[in-house]
Amino acid sequence: MNYFFSKRAVPNYMVWLLTLLPDYVMKIIDLEKNKELVNYLLFESLIWFFVGIILTAGIQIGLEKFTKNKSVKDKVVYLIPFMIIASVLFNFIFWPIVDALFEYFMNKVSYHGKFATRIFNWLNWIIWFVCYTAFNLYHEVKETKLKNAELDATLKESQLNTLKGQINPHFMFNSLNNIRGLMLEDVNKARNMLTSLSETLRYSLTQNNIDAIALEDELEMVEKYVDISKIQFENRLQFELIVDESSLSIQIPPMLIQMLVENAIKHGISNIKHGGKISVIAKVVNNLLLIKVVNSGTLQSNKRGTQVGIQNIKKRLDLLYDKKATFSLHQEEKNVVATIQIPL
């Protein structure tokens, strides 16, 4: 309904007013004192004014529907057949109907339906339509560039925030020392942990260049990160995945769940003497991908160290999903629950 009852509809109303008004003023003046026909023309002008609005809005809605998520180049290609359709409707349906009604009720030939007049009216409408569409495309390109620039900045910020917990000396030395100690007990396990550490660091370094990754791949990296953390926390850290198989191929922003799990370990489990449990839940509900990260602990202790990460997640979701995705963090009994809902 944006092309009928919003600011986007104003240009449509203006152009049809300017297109129809001169013709009907000329017709009414030509009638002089024939009030009955003058009243008819006033009524006819209102009818065709709204028909014109519906015609133009219908083309714009169709163009918007068929070119959704397409490049500007593709939208220009789609615009050409829509212009042809608009021209056919305008010249062979809209104006002939107006002229036929004029001739029927007024018993005279409509000089406004002549070829030259019709071409003038067509050019008046089509030039406006092309200019208006070109302006919208320009505005869209400008907005997309700005959004991509903001998104790149937040992705880099997200990478830096994640790397703070992974590449800083404390994390690196702890992991390597734990792996070194593990080598005295289980060489094969130590080798696997070293591989997991390498893959986790590589994942953090490379995923800032893309906007989305399959949920399955993100969860695989999360498990590797948890495995590394378990060397330090041992039995204090329990982890479980509850994932609907139908959701595994859905694309999500990279490092999204990993950041939540990392915060849950650093600001939740590590503050509990006897440790705790982290659960990652993912499923599709009402055409939404629902992701929950539940960890033992209290929200107050979590909030002290996660505000930057939370703001980063919210901003990335807003930019990627046009503010249709949601993120919340709240306390449920003895657990902290982070919830993300992503539209499909």
mmCIF file of C-alpha atoms in Angstrom:
data_model
loop_
_atom_site.group_PDB
_atom_site.id
_atom_site.type_symbol
_atom_site.label_atom_id
_atom_site.label_comp_id
_atom_site.label_asym_id
_atom_site.label_seq_id
_atom_site.Cartn_x
_atom_site.Cartn_y
_atom_site.Cartn_z
ATOM 1 C CA MET A 1 0.000 0.000 0.000
ATOM 2 C CA ASN A 2 3.065 2.275 -0.045
ATOM 3 C CA TYR A 3 2.163 3.528 -3.534
ATOM 4 C CA PHE A 4 -1.350 4.520 -2.462
ATOM 5 C CA PHE A 5 -1.266 5.977 1.058
ATOM 6 C CA SER A 6 2.254 7.185 1.813
ATOM 7 C CA LYS A 7 4.786 9.789 0.742
ATOM 8 C CA ARG A 8 5.857 7.468 -2.079
ATOM 9 C CA ALA A 9 2.398 7.949 -3.623
ATOM 10 C CA VAL A 10 2.609 11.765 -3.777
ATOM 11 C CA PRO A 11 4.477 11.882 -7.143
ATOM 12 C CA ASN A 12 1.819 9.585 -8.649
ATOM 13 C CA TYR A 13 -0.992 11.866 -7.528
ATOM 14 C CA MET A 14 0.831 14.960 -8.783
ATOM 15 C CA VAL A 15 1.668 13.621 -12.244
ATOM 16 C CA TRP A 16 -1.857 12.335 -12.921
ATOM 17 C CA LEU A 17 -3.326 15.599 -11.751
ATOM 18 C CA LEU A 18 -1.046 17.489 -14.147
ATOM 19 C CA THR A 19 -1.770 15.013 -16.959
ATOM 20 C CA LEU A 20 -5.561 15.036 -16.691
ATOM 21 C CA LEU A 21 -6.273 18.567 -15.531
ATOM 22 C CA PRO A 22 -5.437 20.416 -18.809
ATOM 23 C CA ASP A 23 -7.527 18.013 -20.896
ATOM 24 C CA TYR A 24 -10.576 18.264 -18.687
ATOM 25 C CA VAL A 25 -10.302 22.023 -18.295
ATOM 26 C CA MET A 26 -10.324 22.307 -22.102
ATOM 27 C CA LYS A 27 -13.343 19.999 -22.368
ATOM 28 C CA ILE A 28 -15.308 21.856 -19.686
ATOM 29 C CA ILE A 29 -14.554 25.231 -21.278
ATOM 30 C CA ASP A 30 -15.674 23.839 -24.657
ATOM 31 C CA LEU A 31 -19.056 22.902 -23.149
ATOM 32 C CA GLU A 32 -19.728 26.420 -21.925
ATOM 33 C CA LYS A 33 -23.058 26.296 -20.038
ATOM 34 C CA ASN A 34 -24.059 22.661 -20.425
ATOM 35 C CA LYS A 35 -24.115 21.922 -16.677
ATOM 36 C CA GLU A 36 -25.218 18.303 -17.070
ATOM 37 C CA LEU A 37 -22.196 17.382 -19.159
ATOM 38 C CA VAL A 38 -19.904 19.536 -17.046
ATOM 39 C CA ASN A 39 -20.970 17.523 -13.993
ATOM 40 C CA TYR A 40 -20.366 14.326 -15.955
ATOM 41 C CA LEU A 41 -16.843 15.427 -16.912
ATOM 42 C CA LEU A 42 -16.037 16.328 -13.315
ATOM 43 C CA PHE A 43 -17.143 12.849 -12.257
ATOM 44 C CA GLU A 44 -15.258 11.235 -15.159
ATOM 45 C CA SER A 45 -12.072 13.109 -14.307
ATOM 46 C CA LEU A 46 -12.169 11.794 -10.734
ATOM 47 C CA ILE A 47 -12.794 8.235 -11.935
ATOM 48 C CA TRP A 48 -9.895 8.255 -14.364
ATOM 49 C CA PHE A 49 -7.655 10.058 -11.934
ATOM 50 C CA PHE A 50 -7.916 7.089 -9.562
ATOM 51 C CA VAL A 51 -7.705 4.603 -12.449
ATOM 52 C CA GLY A 52 -4.439 6.276 -13.426
ATOM 53 C CA ILE A 53 -3.173 6.022 -9.866
ATOM 54 C CA ILE A 54 -4.023 2.310 -9.773
ATOM 55 C CA LEU A 55 -2.367 1.744 -13.172
ATOM 56 C CA THR A 56 0.872 3.456 -12.187
ATOM 57 C CA ALA A 57 0.996 1.952 -8.689
ATOM 58 C CA GLY A 58 0.321 -1.520 -10.127
ATOM 59 C CA ILE A 59 3.317 -1.216 -12.456
ATOM 60 C CA GLN A 60 5.513 0.065 -9.639
ATOM 61 C CA ILE A 61 4.432 -2.728 -7.291
ATOM 62 C CA GLY A 62 5.076 -5.319 -10.010
ATOM 63 C CA LEU A 63 8.499 -3.848 -10.697
ATOM 64 C CA GLU A 64 9.304 -3.882 -6.981
ATOM 65 C CA LYS A 65 8.094 -7.472 -6.552
ATOM 66 C CA PHE A 66 9.933 -8.984 -9.520
ATOM 67 C CA THR A 67 13.193 -7.101 -8.896
ATOM 68 C CA LYS A 68 13.426 -7.668 -5.147
ATOM 69 C CA ASN A 69 17.013 -8.437 -4.056
ATOM 70 C CA LYS A 70 18.265 -7.955 -7.627
ATOM 71 C CA SER A 71 21.086 -5.702 -8.773
ATOM 72 C CA VAL A 72 20.457 -2.263 -10.250
ATOM 73 C CA LYS A 73 21.507 -3.600 -13.676
ATOM 74 C CA ASP A 74 18.838 -6.317 -13.485
ATOM 75 C CA LYS A 75 16.242 -3.781 -12.375
ATOM 76 C CA VAL A 76 16.963 -1.644 -15.434
ATOM 77 C CA VAL A 77 16.487 -4.718 -17.646
ATOM 78 C CA TYR A 78 13.148 -5.456 -15.963
ATOM 79 C CA LEU A 79 12.124 -1.813 -16.344
ATOM 80 C CA ILE A 80 12.077 -2.030 -20.174
ATOM 81 C CA PRO A 81 9.209 -4.582 -20.493
ATOM 82 C CA PHE A 82 7.294 -2.780 -17.743
ATOM 83 C CA MET A 83 7.623 0.454 -19.749
ATOM 84 C CA ILE A 84 6.293 -1.344 -22.826
ATOM 85 C CA ILE A 85 3.361 -2.725 -20.831
ATOM 86 C CA ALA A 86 2.705 0.723 -19.390
ATOM 87 C CA SER A 87 2.751 2.278 -22.872
ATOM 88 C CA VAL A 88 0.303 -0.292 -24.258
ATOM 89 C CA LEU A 89 -2.054 0.172 -21.332
ATOM 90 C CA PHE A 90 -1.792 3.932 -21.602
ATOM 91 C CA ASN A 91 -2.307 4.294 -25.378
ATOM 92 C CA PHE A 92 -4.602 1.389 -26.258
ATOM 93 C CA ILE A 93 -6.726 0.983 -23.133
ATOM 94 C CA PHE A 94 -6.710 4.036 -20.880
ATOM 95 C CA TRP A 95 -7.086 6.930 -23.340
ATOM 96 C CA PRO A 96 -9.396 5.102 -25.823
ATOM 97 C CA ILE A 97 -11.807 4.382 -22.946
ATOM 98 C CA VAL A 98 -11.744 8.036 -21.931
ATOM 99 C CA ASP A 99 -12.383 9.120 -25.528
ATOM 100 C CA ALA A 100 -15.156 6.536 -26.036
ATOM 101 C CA LEU A 101 -16.962 7.787 -22.931
ATOM 102 C CA PHE A 102 -16.519 11.374 -24.083
ATOM 103 C CA GLU A 103 -17.991 10.640 -27.530
ATOM 104 C CA TYR A 104 -20.876 8.566 -26.132
ATOM 105 C CA PHE A 105 -22.109 11.102 -23.608
ATOM 106 C CA MET A 106 -21.312 14.250 -25.594
ATOM 107 C CA ASN A 107 -22.274 13.032 -29.112
ATOM 108 C CA LYS A 108 -19.136 14.505 -30.679
ATOM 109 C CA VAL A 109 -15.697 13.293 -31.740
ATOM 110 C CA SER A 110 -13.021 13.673 -29.105
ATOM 111 C CA TYR A 111 -10.186 15.717 -30.540
ATOM 112 C CA HIS A 112 -8.172 14.785 -27.447
ATOM 113 C CA GLY A 113 -7.914 11.217 -28.767
ATOM 114 C CA LYS A 114 -6.087 12.237 -31.934
ATOM 115 C CA PHE A 115 -2.669 10.720 -32.556
ATOM 116 C CA ALA A 116 -0.643 13.864 -31.846
ATOM 117 C CA THR A 117 -2.464 14.547 -28.585
ATOM 118 C CA ARG A 118 -2.167 10.922 -27.500
ATOM 119 C CA ILE A 119 1.588 10.911 -28.225
ATOM 120 C CA PHE A 120 1.950 14.093 -26.190
ATOM 121 C CA ASN A 121 0.081 12.559 -23.260
ATOM 122 C CA TRP A 122 2.109 9.347 -23.559
ATOM 123 C CA LEU A 123 5.429 11.230 -23.564
ATOM 124 C CA ASN A 124 4.312 13.319 -20.616
ATOM 125 C CA TRP A 125 3.554 10.177 -18.615
ATOM 126 C CA ILE A 126 6.461 7.969 -19.734
ATOM 127 C CA ILE A 127 9.115 10.667 -19.230
ATOM 128 C CA TRP A 128 7.869 11.202 -15.701
ATOM 129 C CA PHE A 129 7.761 7.428 -15.049
ATOM 130 C CA VAL A 130 11.343 6.909 -16.271
ATOM 131 C CA CYS A 131 12.674 9.909 -14.346
ATOM 132 C CA TYR A 132 10.905 8.864 -11.171
ATOM 133 C CA THR A 133 12.149 5.270 -11.464
ATOM 134 C CA ALA A 134 15.696 6.459 -12.234
ATOM 135 C CA PHE A 135 15.617 8.681 -9.144
ATOM 136 C CA ASN A 136 14.482 5.728 -7.010
ATOM 137 C CA LEU A 137 17.248 3.512 -8.413
ATOM 138 C CA TYR A 138 19.834 6.217 -7.735
ATOM 139 C CA HIS A 139 18.558 6.605 -4.180
ATOM 140 C CA GLU A 140 18.629 2.819 -3.729
ATOM 141 C CA VAL A 141 22.218 2.542 -4.991
ATOM 142 C CA LYS A 142 23.288 5.348 -2.679
ATOM 143 C CA GLU A 143 21.502 3.757 0.289
ATOM 144 C CA THR A 144 22.941 0.319 -0.503
ATOM 145 C CA LYS A 145 26.495 1.705 -0.673
ATOM 146 C CA LEU A 146 26.018 3.448 2.664
ATOM 147 C CA LYS A 147 24.550 0.306 4.235
ATOM 148 C CA ASN A 148 27.403 -1.840 2.872
ATOM 149 C CA ALA A 149 29.950 0.618 4.240
ATOM 150 C CA GLU A 150 28.342 0.444 7.691
ATOM 151 C CA LEU A 151 28.102 -3.328 7.452
ATOM 152 C CA ASP A 152 31.779 -3.661 6.532
ATOM 153 C CA ALA A 153 32.684 -1.504 9.505
ATOM 154 C CA THR A 154 30.605 -3.564 11.931
ATOM 155 C CA LEU A 155 31.903 -6.846 10.483
ATOM 156 C CA LYS A 156 35.464 -5.663 11.049
ATOM 157 C CA GLU A 157 34.493 -4.559 14.547
ATOM 158 C CA SER A 158 32.914 -7.968 15.127
ATOM 159 C CA GLN A 159 36.085 -9.675 13.968
ATOM 160 C CA LEU A 160 38.213 -7.549 16.275
ATOM 161 C CA ASN A 161 35.928 -8.207 19.239
ATOM 162 C CA THR A 162 36.060 -11.941 18.577
ATOM 163 C CA LEU A 163 39.809 -11.936 18.103
ATOM 164 C CA LYS A 164 40.253 -10.153 21.433
ATOM 165 C CA GLY A 165 39.041 -13.326 23.103
ATOM 166 C CA GLN A 166 40.964 -15.650 20.800
ATOM 167 C CA ILE A 167 44.239 -14.170 19.659
ATOM 168 C CA ASN A 168 45.164 -12.132 22.705
ATOM 169 C CA PRO A 169 48.166 -13.514 24.626
ATOM 170 C CA HIS A 170 46.032 -14.770 27.504
ATOM 171 C CA PHE A 171 43.902 -16.961 25.272
ATOM 172 C CA MET A 172 46.814 -18.121 23.116
ATOM 173 C CA PHE A 173 49.137 -18.981 26.000
ATOM 174 C CA ASN A 174 46.405 -20.735 27.974
ATOM 175 C CA SER A 175 45.380 -22.832 24.975
ATOM 176 C CA LEU A 176 48.940 -23.738 24.000
ATOM 177 C CA ASN A 177 49.937 -24.522 27.592
ATOM 178 C CA ASN A 178 46.847 -26.671 28.050
ATOM 179 C CA ILE A 179 47.571 -28.502 24.807
ATOM 180 C CA ARG A 180 51.219 -28.976 25.847
ATOM 181 C CA GLY A 181 50.071 -30.508 29.143
ATOM 182 C CA LEU A 182 47.593 -32.680 27.276
ATOM 183 C CA MET A 183 50.384 -34.079 25.096
ATOM 184 C CA LEU A 184 51.829 -35.874 28.147
ATOM 185 C CA GLU A 185 48.501 -37.647 28.653
ATOM 186 C CA ASP A 186 47.000 -38.089 25.169
ATOM 187 C CA VAL A 187 49.055 -37.137 22.112
ATOM 188 C CA ASN A 188 46.282 -37.802 19.608
ATOM 189 C CA LYS A 189 43.812 -35.645 21.533
ATOM 190 C CA ALA A 190 46.415 -32.885 21.862
ATOM 191 C CA ARG A 191 47.000 -33.017 18.114
ATOM 192 C CA ASN A 192 43.257 -32.716 17.485
ATOM 193 C CA MET A 193 42.997 -29.764 19.876
ATOM 194 C CA LEU A 194 45.877 -28.023 18.089
ATOM 195 C CA THR A 195 44.050 -28.518 14.795
ATOM 196 C CA SER A 196 40.856 -27.129 16.330
ATOM 197 C CA LEU A 197 42.747 -24.083 17.592
ATOM 198 C CA SER A 198 44.223 -23.486 14.146
ATOM 199 C CA GLU A 199 40.856 -23.805 12.418
ATOM 200 C CA THR A 200 39.146 -21.562 14.953
ATOM 201 C CA LEU A 201 41.700 -18.809 14.465
ATOM 202 C CA ARG A 202 41.552 -19.167 10.678
ATOM 203 C CA TYR A 203 37.747 -18.982 10.786
ATOM 204 C CA SER A 204 37.855 -15.773 12.823
ATOM 205 C CA LEU A 205 40.342 -14.213 10.419
ATOM 206 C CA THR A 206 38.570 -15.098 7.166
ATOM 207 C CA GLN A 207 34.846 -14.756 7.860
ATOM 208 C CA ASN A 208 34.811 -10.957 8.009
ATOM 209 C CA ASN A 209 34.752 -10.844 4.203
ATOM 210 C CA ILE A 210 31.323 -12.487 3.848
ATOM 211 C CA ASP A 211 27.836 -11.558 5.042
ATOM 212 C CA ALA A 212 26.438 -15.040 5.621
ATOM 213 C CA ILE A 213 27.423 -18.621 6.344
ATOM 214 C CA ALA A 214 25.431 -21.834 6.740
ATOM 215 C CA LEU A 215 24.275 -22.495 10.300
ATOM 216 C CA GLU A 216 25.884 -25.947 10.099
ATOM 217 C CA ASP A 217 29.326 -24.440 9.399
ATOM 218 C CA GLU A 218 28.977 -21.887 12.186
ATOM 219 C CA LEU A 219 28.032 -24.607 14.689
ATOM 220 C CA GLU A 220 31.016 -26.707 13.623
ATOM 221 C CA MET A 221 33.346 -23.842 14.527
ATOM 222 C CA VAL A 222 31.473 -23.276 17.795
ATOM 223 C CA GLU A 223 32.066 -26.913 18.766
ATOM 224 C CA LYS A 224 35.771 -26.574 18.041
ATOM 225 C CA TYR A 225 35.941 -23.441 20.178
ATOM 226 C CA VAL A 226 34.139 -25.219 23.033
ATOM 227 C CA ASP A 227 36.480 -28.224 22.738
ATOM 228 C CA ILE A 228 39.469 -25.927 23.173
ATOM 229 C CA SER A 229 37.823 -24.226 26.169
ATOM 230 C CA LYS A 230 37.105 -27.611 27.773
ATOM 231 C CA ILE A 231 40.841 -28.244 28.111
ATOM 232 C CA GLN A 232 40.896 -25.402 30.657
ATOM 233 C CA PHE A 233 37.489 -25.860 32.281
ATOM 234 C CA GLU A 234 37.366 -29.660 32.067
ATOM 235 C CA ASN A 235 34.170 -30.939 33.739
ATOM 236 C CA ARG A 236 33.146 -27.429 34.751
ATOM 237 C CA LEU A 237 31.980 -26.768 31.187
ATOM 238 C CA GLN A 238 29.076 -28.764 29.778
ATOM 239 C CA PHE A 239 27.858 -28.112 26.252
ATOM 240 C CA GLU A 240 24.917 -29.322 24.187
ATOM 241 C CA LEU A 241 23.462 -28.641 20.746
ATOM 242 C CA ILE A 242 19.720 -28.921 20.145
ATOM 243 C CA VAL A 243 19.336 -28.181 16.453
ATOM 244 C CA ASP A 244 16.508 -28.833 14.022
ATOM 245 C CA GLU A 245 18.047 -30.514 10.963
ATOM 246 C CA SER A 246 15.903 -28.417 8.621
ATOM 247 C CA SER A 247 17.673 -25.291 9.881
ATOM 248 C CA LEU A 248 21.252 -26.421 9.210
ATOM 249 C CA SER A 249 21.439 -25.008 5.684
ATOM 250 C CA ILE A 250 19.984 -21.601 6.593
ATOM 251 C CA GLN A 251 22.397 -18.705 6.136
ATOM 252 C CA ILE A 252 23.277 -16.576 9.176
ATOM 253 C CA PRO A 253 25.866 -13.849 9.850
ATOM 254 C CA PRO A 254 29.313 -15.392 10.541
ATOM 255 C CA MET A 255 30.650 -15.498 14.115
ATOM 256 C CA LEU A 256 27.190 -14.675 15.496
ATOM 257 C CA ILE A 257 26.707 -17.786 17.654
ATOM 258 C CA GLN A 258 30.416 -18.084 18.363
ATOM 259 C CA MET A 259 30.443 -14.617 19.923
ATOM 260 C CA LEU A 260 27.468 -15.507 22.143
ATOM 261 C CA VAL A 261 29.058 -18.795 23.249
ATOM 262 C CA GLU A 262 32.367 -17.055 23.914
ATOM 263 C CA ASN A 263 30.614 -14.472 26.105
ATOM 264 C CA ALA A 264 28.694 -17.234 27.882
ATOM 265 C CA ILE A 265 31.983 -18.967 28.781
ATOM 266 C CA LYS A 266 33.968 -15.864 29.713
ATOM 267 C CA HIS A 267 31.278 -14.002 31.636
ATOM 268 C CA GLY A 268 29.060 -16.862 32.776
ATOM 269 C CA ILE A 269 30.682 -20.261 33.299
ATOM 270 C CA SER A 270 34.069 -18.885 34.379
ATOM 271 C CA ASN A 271 32.400 -16.990 37.246
ATOM 272 C CA ILE A 272 30.734 -20.099 38.683
ATOM 273 C CA LYS A 273 32.887 -22.179 41.044
ATOM 274 C CA HIS A 274 31.412 -25.516 40.021
ATOM 275 C CA GLY A 275 30.964 -24.527 36.397
ATOM 276 C CA GLY A 276 27.790 -24.788 34.398
ATOM 277 C CA LYS A 277 26.134 -25.654 31.136
ATOM 278 C CA ILE A 278 25.762 -23.950 27.750
ATOM 279 C CA SER A 279 22.983 -24.966 25.369
ATOM 280 C CA VAL A 280 22.674 -23.816 21.768
ATOM 281 C CA ILE A 281 19.169 -24.257 20.357
ATOM 282 C CA ALA A 282 18.217 -23.629 16.733
ATOM 283 C CA LYS A 283 14.898 -24.299 15.021
ATOM 284 C CA VAL A 284 12.448 -22.845 12.506
ATOM 285 C CA VAL A 285 9.284 -21.333 14.007
ATOM 286 C CA ASN A 286 6.633 -19.401 12.055
ATOM 287 C CA ASN A 287 8.946 -18.651 9.138
ATOM 288 C CA LEU A 288 11.669 -17.450 11.517
ATOM 289 C CA LEU A 289 14.987 -19.003 12.425
ATOM 290 C CA LEU A 290 15.032 -19.067 16.231
ATOM 291 C CA ILE A 291 18.479 -19.278 17.856
ATOM 292 C CA LYS A 292 18.947 -19.475 21.628
ATOM 293 C CA VAL A 293 22.167 -19.596 23.618
ATOM 294 C CA VAL A 294 21.395 -20.541 27.224
ATOM 295 C CA ASN A 295 24.106 -20.539 29.884
ATOM 296 C CA SER A 296 24.284 -20.959 33.653
ATOM 297 C CA GLY A 297 24.854 -17.658 35.451
ATOM 298 C CA THR A 298 23.287 -14.290 36.136
ATOM 299 C CA LEU A 299 22.549 -11.484 33.730
ATOM 300 C CA GLN A 300 24.282 -8.860 35.853
ATOM 301 C CA SER A 301 27.635 -10.615 35.676
ATOM 302 C CA ASN A 302 27.182 -11.149 31.943
ATOM 303 C CA LYS A 303 26.266 -7.550 31.217
ATOM 304 C CA ARG A 304 29.503 -6.176 32.677
ATOM 305 C CA GLY A 305 31.554 -7.657 29.879
ATOM 306 C CA THR A 306 29.153 -8.092 26.956
ATOM 307 C CA GLN A 307 27.686 -4.661 26.187
ATOM 308 C CA VAL A 308 30.002 -4.032 23.223
ATOM 309 C CA GLY A 309 29.321 -7.498 21.818
ATOM 310 C CA ILE A 310 25.548 -7.110 22.271
ATOM 311 C CA GLN A 311 25.475 -3.753 20.493
ATOM 312 C CA ASN A 312 27.584 -5.198 17.698
ATOM 313 C CA ILE A 313 25.196 -8.134 17.208
ATOM 314 C CA LYS A 314 22.139 -5.861 17.204
ATOM 315 C CA LYS A 315 23.674 -3.513 14.655
ATOM 316 C CA ARG A 316 24.741 -6.319 12.335
ATOM 317 C CA LEU A 317 21.263 -7.859 12.451
ATOM 318 C CA ASP A 318 19.632 -4.480 11.749
ATOM 319 C CA LEU A 319 21.847 -3.860 8.733
ATOM 320 C CA LEU A 320 21.628 -7.363 7.278
ATOM 321 C CA TYR A 321 17.885 -7.872 7.779
ATOM 322 C CA ASP A 322 16.602 -4.300 7.550
ATOM 323 C CA LYS A 323 15.590 -4.262 11.236
ATOM 324 C CA LYS A 324 13.354 -7.324 10.783
ATOM 325 C CA ALA A 325 15.618 -9.572 12.885
ATOM 326 C CA THR A 326 15.555 -9.312 16.683
ATOM 327 C CA PHE A 327 17.981 -9.934 19.533
ATOM 328 C CA SER A 328 17.240 -10.100 23.262
ATOM 329 C CA LEU A 329 19.136 -11.005 26.433
ATOM 330 C CA HIS A 330 17.277 -11.871 29.621
ATOM 331 C CA GLN A 331 17.346 -13.942 32.814
ATOM 332 C CA GLU A 332 15.313 -17.140 33.146
ATOM 333 C CA GLU A 333 15.606 -18.546 36.684
ATOM 334 C CA LYS A 334 19.310 -19.497 37.042
ATOM 335 C CA ASN A 335 20.137 -19.122 33.353
ATOM 336 C CA VAL A 336 20.962 -16.274 31.010
ATOM 337 C CA VAL A 337 19.190 -16.592 27.656
ATOM 338 C CA ALA A 338 20.292 -14.852 24.447
ATOM 339 C CA THR A 339 17.624 -15.091 21.734
ATOM 340 C CA ILE A 340 17.959 -14.240 18.036
ATOM 341 C CA GLN A 341 15.098 -14.362 15.527
ATOM 342 C CA ILE A 342 15.978 -14.128 11.835
ATOM 343 C CA PRO A 343 13.299 -13.863 9.107
ATOM 344 C CA LEU A 344 13.441 -16.496 6.351
#
